[in-house]
XYZ file of N, CA, C and O in Angstrom:
412
model
N 10.088 -13.864 -1.685
C 9.036 -12.868 -1.613
C 9.470 -11.770 -0.639
O 10.125 -12.036 0.350
N 9.079 -10.534 -0.945
C 9.375 -9.395 -0.077
C 8.062 -8.708 0.283
O 7.040 -8.895 -0.387
N 8.117 -7.893 1.337
C 6.953 -7.120 1.758
C 7.309 -5.642 1.731
O 8.297 -5.219 2.339
N 6.523 -4.906 1.011
C 6.618 -3.434 0.991
C 5.841 -2.920 2.200
O 4.742 -3.371 2.489
N 6.415 -1.956 2.902
C 5.806 -1.367 4.093
C 5.687 0.136 3.868
O 6.669 0.801 3.560
N 4.472 0.673 4.018
C 4.272 2.120 3.898
C 3.305 2.566 4.989
O 2.184 2.062 5.077
N 3.768 3.484 5.835
C 2.918 4.085 6.846
C 2.291 5.317 6.205
O 2.996 6.246 5.799
N 0.969 5.310 6.087
C 0.250 6.356 5.347
C -0.511 7.250 6.319
O -1.477 6.815 6.948
N -0.072 8.484 6.446
C -0.809 9.467 7.229
C -1.693 10.242 6.264
O -1.214 11.003 5.427
N -2.993 10.006 6.397
C -3.996 10.607 5.514
C -4.491 11.890 6.165
O -4.580 11.988 7.396
N -4.814 12.879 5.355
C -5.342 14.132 5.887
C -6.577 13.843 6.737
O -7.499 13.152 6.277
N -6.603 14.311 7.991
C -7.764 14.066 8.851
C -9.059 14.532 8.188
O -9.115 15.602 7.583
N -10.068 13.688 8.273
C -11.353 13.973 7.651
C -11.498 13.401 6.256
O -12.591 13.379 5.701
N -10.393 12.934 5.674
C -10.423 12.406 4.305
C -10.364 10.881 4.279
O -10.206 10.290 3.206
N -10.527 10.236 5.424
C -10.363 8.786 5.507
C -11.328 8.027 4.595
O -10.918 7.106 3.895
N -12.576 8.406 4.594
C -13.559 7.687 3.776
C -13.253 7.849 2.289
O -13.320 6.879 1.525
N -12.912 9.057 1.864
C -12.551 9.285 0.463
C -11.286 8.515 0.090
O -11.182 7.967 -1.010
N -10.321 8.475 1.011
C -9.093 7.715 0.772
C -9.406 6.232 0.577
O -8.914 5.601 -0.359
N -10.220 5.679 1.461
C -10.556 4.255 1.353
C -11.291 3.954 0.049
O -11.056 2.923 -0.576
N -12.151 4.847 -0.365
C -12.850 4.655 -1.638
C -11.843 4.677 -2.793
O -11.865 3.810 -3.669
N -10.945 5.674 -2.797
C -9.935 5.784 -3.850
C -8.999 4.577 -3.835
O -8.597 4.076 -4.893
N -8.669 4.098 -2.634
C -7.794 2.937 -2.549
C -8.457 1.700 -3.146
O -7.789 0.871 -3.761
N -9.765 1.590 -2.990
C -10.484 0.475 -3.596
C -10.291 0.443 -5.106
O -10.125 -0.624 -5.707
N -10.298 1.603 -5.730
C -10.050 1.675 -7.174
C -8.573 1.426 -7.485
O -8.237 0.695 -8.415
N -7.696 2.019 -6.685
C -6.256 1.876 -6.914
C -5.799 0.431 -6.725
O -4.854 -0.024 -7.384
N -6.468 -0.298 -5.855
C -6.112 -1.696 -5.600
C -6.145 -2.519 -6.885
O -5.320 -3.410 -7.092
N -7.082 -2.214 -7.766
C -7.171 -2.944 -9.038
C -5.928 -2.712 -9.901
O -5.501 -3.604 -10.628
N -5.359 -1.527 -9.816
C -4.169 -1.196 -10.610
C -2.953 -1.984 -10.133
O -2.229 -2.577 -10.939
N -2.725 -1.979 -8.831
C -1.540 -2.639 -8.291
C -1.661 -4.156 -8.403
O -0.687 -4.849 -8.676
N -2.860 -4.675 -8.208
C -3.025 -6.130 -8.230
C -2.815 -6.724 -9.618
O -2.561 -7.924 -9.747
N -2.875 -5.906 -10.655
C -2.644 -6.377 -12.026
C -1.160 -6.356 -12.404
O -0.801 -6.783 -13.494
N -0.301 -5.886 -11.501
C 1.126 -5.770 -11.800
C 1.839 -7.107 -11.693
O 1.588 -7.869 -10.755
N 2.741 -7.392 -12.619
C 3.543 -8.619 -12.517
C 4.318 -8.641 -11.202
O 4.850 -7.623 -10.764
N 4.345 -9.787 -10.563
C 5.065 -9.945 -9.313
C 4.255 -9.612 -8.078
O 4.692 -9.869 -6.960
N 3.062 -9.046 -8.248
C 2.192 -8.729 -7.111
C 1.644 -10.021 -6.527
O 1.164 -10.885 -7.245
N 1.679 -10.149 -5.183
C 1.199 -11.360 -4.518
C 0.051 -11.091 -3.548
O -0.624 -12.024 -3.141
N -0.176 -9.853 -3.165
C -1.279 -9.547 -2.263
C -0.978 -8.306 -1.447
O 0.150 -7.828 -1.421
N -2.022 -7.795 -0.789
C -1.823 -6.613 0.049
C -2.794 -6.611 1.210
O -3.798 -7.302 1.197
N -2.444 -5.802 2.207
C -3.319 -5.508 3.335
C -3.240 -4.016 3.577
O -2.154 -3.441 3.583
N -4.389 -3.392 3.771
C -4.448 -2.004 4.190
C -5.079 -2.019 5.578
O -6.231 -2.415 5.738
N -4.309 -1.630 6.575
C -4.749 -1.667 7.963
C -4.956 -0.249 8.475
O -4.120 0.623 8.226
N -6.049 -0.025 9.192
C -6.334 1.292 9.769
C -5.923 1.281 11.237
O -6.257 0.358 11.979
N -5.218 2.309 11.659
C -4.721 2.429 13.022
C -5.882 2.665 13.994
O -6.762 3.490 13.727
N -5.882 1.962 15.092
C -6.927 2.133 16.108
C -6.715 3.403 16.934
O -7.674 4.042 17.357
N -5.463 3.766 17.161
C -5.170 4.950 17.984
C -5.258 6.257 17.208
O -5.583 7.300 17.777
N -4.944 6.224 15.923
C -4.957 7.423 15.080
C -5.763 7.091 13.832
O -5.256 6.444 12.910
N -7.014 7.536 13.790
C -7.957 7.126 12.732
C -7.505 7.492 11.323
O -7.927 6.870 10.358
N -6.643 8.474 11.185
C -6.215 8.893 9.848
C -4.888 8.253 9.437
O -4.304 8.631 8.431
N -4.422 7.274 10.193
C -3.170 6.580 9.868
C -3.479 5.161 9.403
O -4.283 4.454 9.986
N -2.798 4.757 8.335
C -2.960 3.428 7.758
C -1.585 2.788 7.585
O -0.586 3.482 7.407
N -1.576 1.479 7.596
C -0.378 0.718 7.284
C -0.680 -0.107 6.040
O -1.632 -0.890 6.024
N 0.115 0.105 5.013
C -0.026 -0.654 3.778
C 1.100 -1.675 3.705
O 2.281 -1.320 3.792
N 0.724 -2.931 3.560
C 1.671 -4.022 3.382
C 1.365 -4.687 2.042
O 0.240 -5.140 1.819
N 2.350 -4.703 1.167
C 2.170 -5.300 -0.155
C 3.233 -6.372 -0.337
O 4.414 -6.140 -0.086
N 2.805 -7.541 -0.761
C 3.732 -8.641 -1.005
C 4.061 -8.721 -2.504
O 3.161 -8.704 -3.340
N 5.349 -8.783 -2.776
C 5.874 -8.840 -4.142
C 6.834 -10.009 -4.270
O 7.445 -10.413 -3.290
N 7.026 -10.476 -5.486
C 8.048 -11.497 -5.735
C 9.444 -10.925 -5.495
O 10.324 -11.625 -4.992
N 9.657 -9.654 -5.857
C 10.979 -9.031 -5.700
C 10.818 -7.529 -5.508
O 9.766 -6.959 -5.826
N 11.850 -6.895 -5.009
C 11.854 -5.434 -4.869
C 11.664 -4.784 -6.235
O 10.930 -3.801 -6.381
N 12.307 -5.338 -7.254
C 12.225 -4.780 -8.594
C 10.811 -4.825 -9.159
O 10.421 -3.943 -9.933
N 10.039 -5.845 -8.788
C 8.643 -5.891 -9.244
C 7.890 -4.664 -8.755
O 7.014 -4.152 -9.455
N 8.242 -4.176 -7.579
C 7.610 -2.958 -7.061
C 8.254 -1.700 -7.634
O 7.574 -0.860 -8.216
N 9.576 -1.558 -7.446
C 10.250 -0.305 -7.770
C 10.385 -0.035 -9.259
O 10.355 1.122 -9.680
N 10.510 -1.076 -10.055
C 10.643 -0.912 -11.501
C 9.333 -1.268 -12.200
O 8.742 -0.451 -12.905
N 8.870 -2.490 -11.974
C 7.678 -2.967 -12.681
C 6.439 -2.135 -12.427
O 5.743 -1.738 -13.365
N 6.162 -1.842 -11.161
C 4.963 -1.067 -10.851
C 5.210 0.438 -10.917
O 4.512 1.155 -11.629
N 6.210 0.920 -10.203
C 6.436 2.374 -10.142
C 6.830 2.991 -11.480
O 6.598 4.173 -11.695
N 7.424 2.208 -12.339
C 7.789 2.733 -13.655
C 6.853 2.219 -14.746
O 7.091 2.464 -15.927
N 5.811 1.524 -14.338
C 4.871 0.951 -15.287
C 3.734 1.895 -15.635
O 3.611 2.993 -15.085
N 2.871 1.478 -16.541
C 1.812 2.334 -17.064
C 0.701 2.661 -16.059
O 0.009 3.668 -16.230
N 0.543 1.889 -14.998
C -0.545 2.128 -14.044
C -0.180 3.093 -12.926
O -1.053 3.570 -12.207
N 1.107 3.380 -12.765
C 1.531 4.183 -11.618
C 1.020 5.621 -11.669
O 0.697 6.208 -10.628
N 0.899 6.198 -12.839
C 0.393 7.579 -12.938
C -1.033 7.662 -12.395
O -1.370 8.591 -11.654
N -1.855 6.701 -12.732
C -3.238 6.684 -12.222
C -3.257 6.418 -10.718
O -4.026 7.020 -9.976
N -2.410 5.509 -10.230
C -2.267 5.239 -8.792
C -1.944 6.542 -8.065
O -2.575 6.872 -7.060
N -0.968 7.269 -8.568
C -0.568 8.541 -7.954
C -1.714 9.539 -7.956
O -1.954 10.233 -6.957
N -2.393 9.632 -9.065
C -3.524 10.557 -9.202
C -4.620 10.236 -8.175
O -5.215 11.131 -7.583
N -4.877 8.968 -7.955
C -5.919 8.551 -7.019
C -5.539 8.773 -5.564
O -6.388 9.169 -4.757
N -4.265 8.539 -5.204
C -3.913 8.446 -3.790
C -2.992 9.521 -3.234
O -3.119 9.879 -2.057
N -2.075 10.034 -4.007
C -1.045 10.899 -3.439
C -1.584 12.197 -2.836
O -0.966 12.749 -1.931
N -2.724 12.644 -3.244
C -3.303 13.886 -2.701
C -3.758 13.733 -1.254
O -3.984 14.736 -0.566
N -3.880 12.520 -0.765
C -4.370 12.281 0.592
C -3.273 12.307 1.654
O -3.575 12.377 2.839
N -1.997 12.221 1.272
C -0.920 12.020 2.238
C -0.323 13.320 2.762
O -0.016 14.224 2.001
N -0.127 13.346 4.073
C 0.594 14.449 4.707
C 1.183 13.957 6.022
O 0.443 13.714 6.970
N 2.490 13.746 6.056
C 3.489 13.913 5.003
C 3.456 12.732 4.020
O 2.765 11.745 4.261
N 4.230 12.881 2.954
C 4.308 11.802 1.979
C 4.995 10.605 2.629
O 5.978 10.760 3.349
N 4.478 9.400 2.425
C 5.017 8.227 3.127
C 6.403 7.801 2.656
O 6.770 7.972 1.500
N 7.128 7.226 3.600
C 8.394 6.565 3.302
C 8.059 5.094 3.088
O 7.348 4.493 3.889
N 8.562 4.538 2.008
C 8.298 3.146 1.671
C 9.587 2.348 1.857
O 10.647 2.758 1.387
N 9.476 1.215 2.564
C 10.623 0.344 2.781
C 10.227 -1.083 2.428
O 9.047 -1.406 2.334
N 11.229 -1.919 2.237
C 11.009 -3.308 1.831
C 11.647 -4.253 2.840
O 12.733 -3.987 3.348
N 10.968 -5.370 3.097
C 11.411 -6.339 4.092
C 11.378 -7.746 3.510
O 10.565 -8.048 2.641
N 12.245 -8.595 4.052
C 12.200 -10.017 3.744
C 12.030 -10.773 5.046
O 12.358 -10.268 6.118
N 11.539 -11.956 4.972
C 11.244 -12.739 6.159
C 12.519 -13.122 6.899
O 13.474 -13.606 6.299
N 12.504 -12.895 8.210
C 13.594 -13.339 9.073
C 13.114 -14.455 9.986
O 13.885 -15.312 10.387
N 11.818 -14.451 10.316
C 11.227 -15.448 11.186
C 9.735 -15.424 10.949
O 9.138 -14.356 10.790
N 9.113 -16.560 10.939
C 7.677 -16.625 10.708
C 7.053 -17.619 11.678
O 7.630 -18.673 11.942
N 5.899 -17.260 12.193
C 5.163 -18.128 13.098
C 3.699 -18.032 12.762
O 3.204 -16.986 12.367
N 2.985 -19.112 12.911
C 1.547 -19.078 12.752
C 0.948 -20.017 13.785
O 1.592 -20.943 14.254
N -0.285 -19.724 14.137
C -0.970 -20.610 15.076
C -2.078 -21.323 14.324
O -2.663 -20.799 13.399
N -2.334 -22.517 14.753
C -3.429 -23.259 14.141
C -4.448 -23.555 15.222
O -4.108 -23.913 16.345
N -5.686 -23.383 14.871
C -6.777 -23.655 15.781
C -7.332 -25.021 15.442
O -7.641 -25.320 14.289
N -7.433 -25.871 16.420
C -7.921 -27.233 16.182
C -9.343 -27.353 16.657
O -9.786 -26.788 17.584
């Protein structure tokens, strides 16, 4: 499994509209083969900055399956107008993992 990382700088003042649009866009990405889950995190220090983490089975599931698939045009239409600058997307694999358990 890999994790897609995208730092999203949204136009200030458009945060609520972005979150609403992302709610719709989430349905598109979650239907893609190889999709395993996502988190959209809002920055505490900069209200218009978000971190998107998407888990995929492989890089190709994201770069080919989703980005070249039939849902990507609608995804772009919903979300790309909010970004300034356009985000850089990178992919990561696990190097170390830790979790805590509460008893």
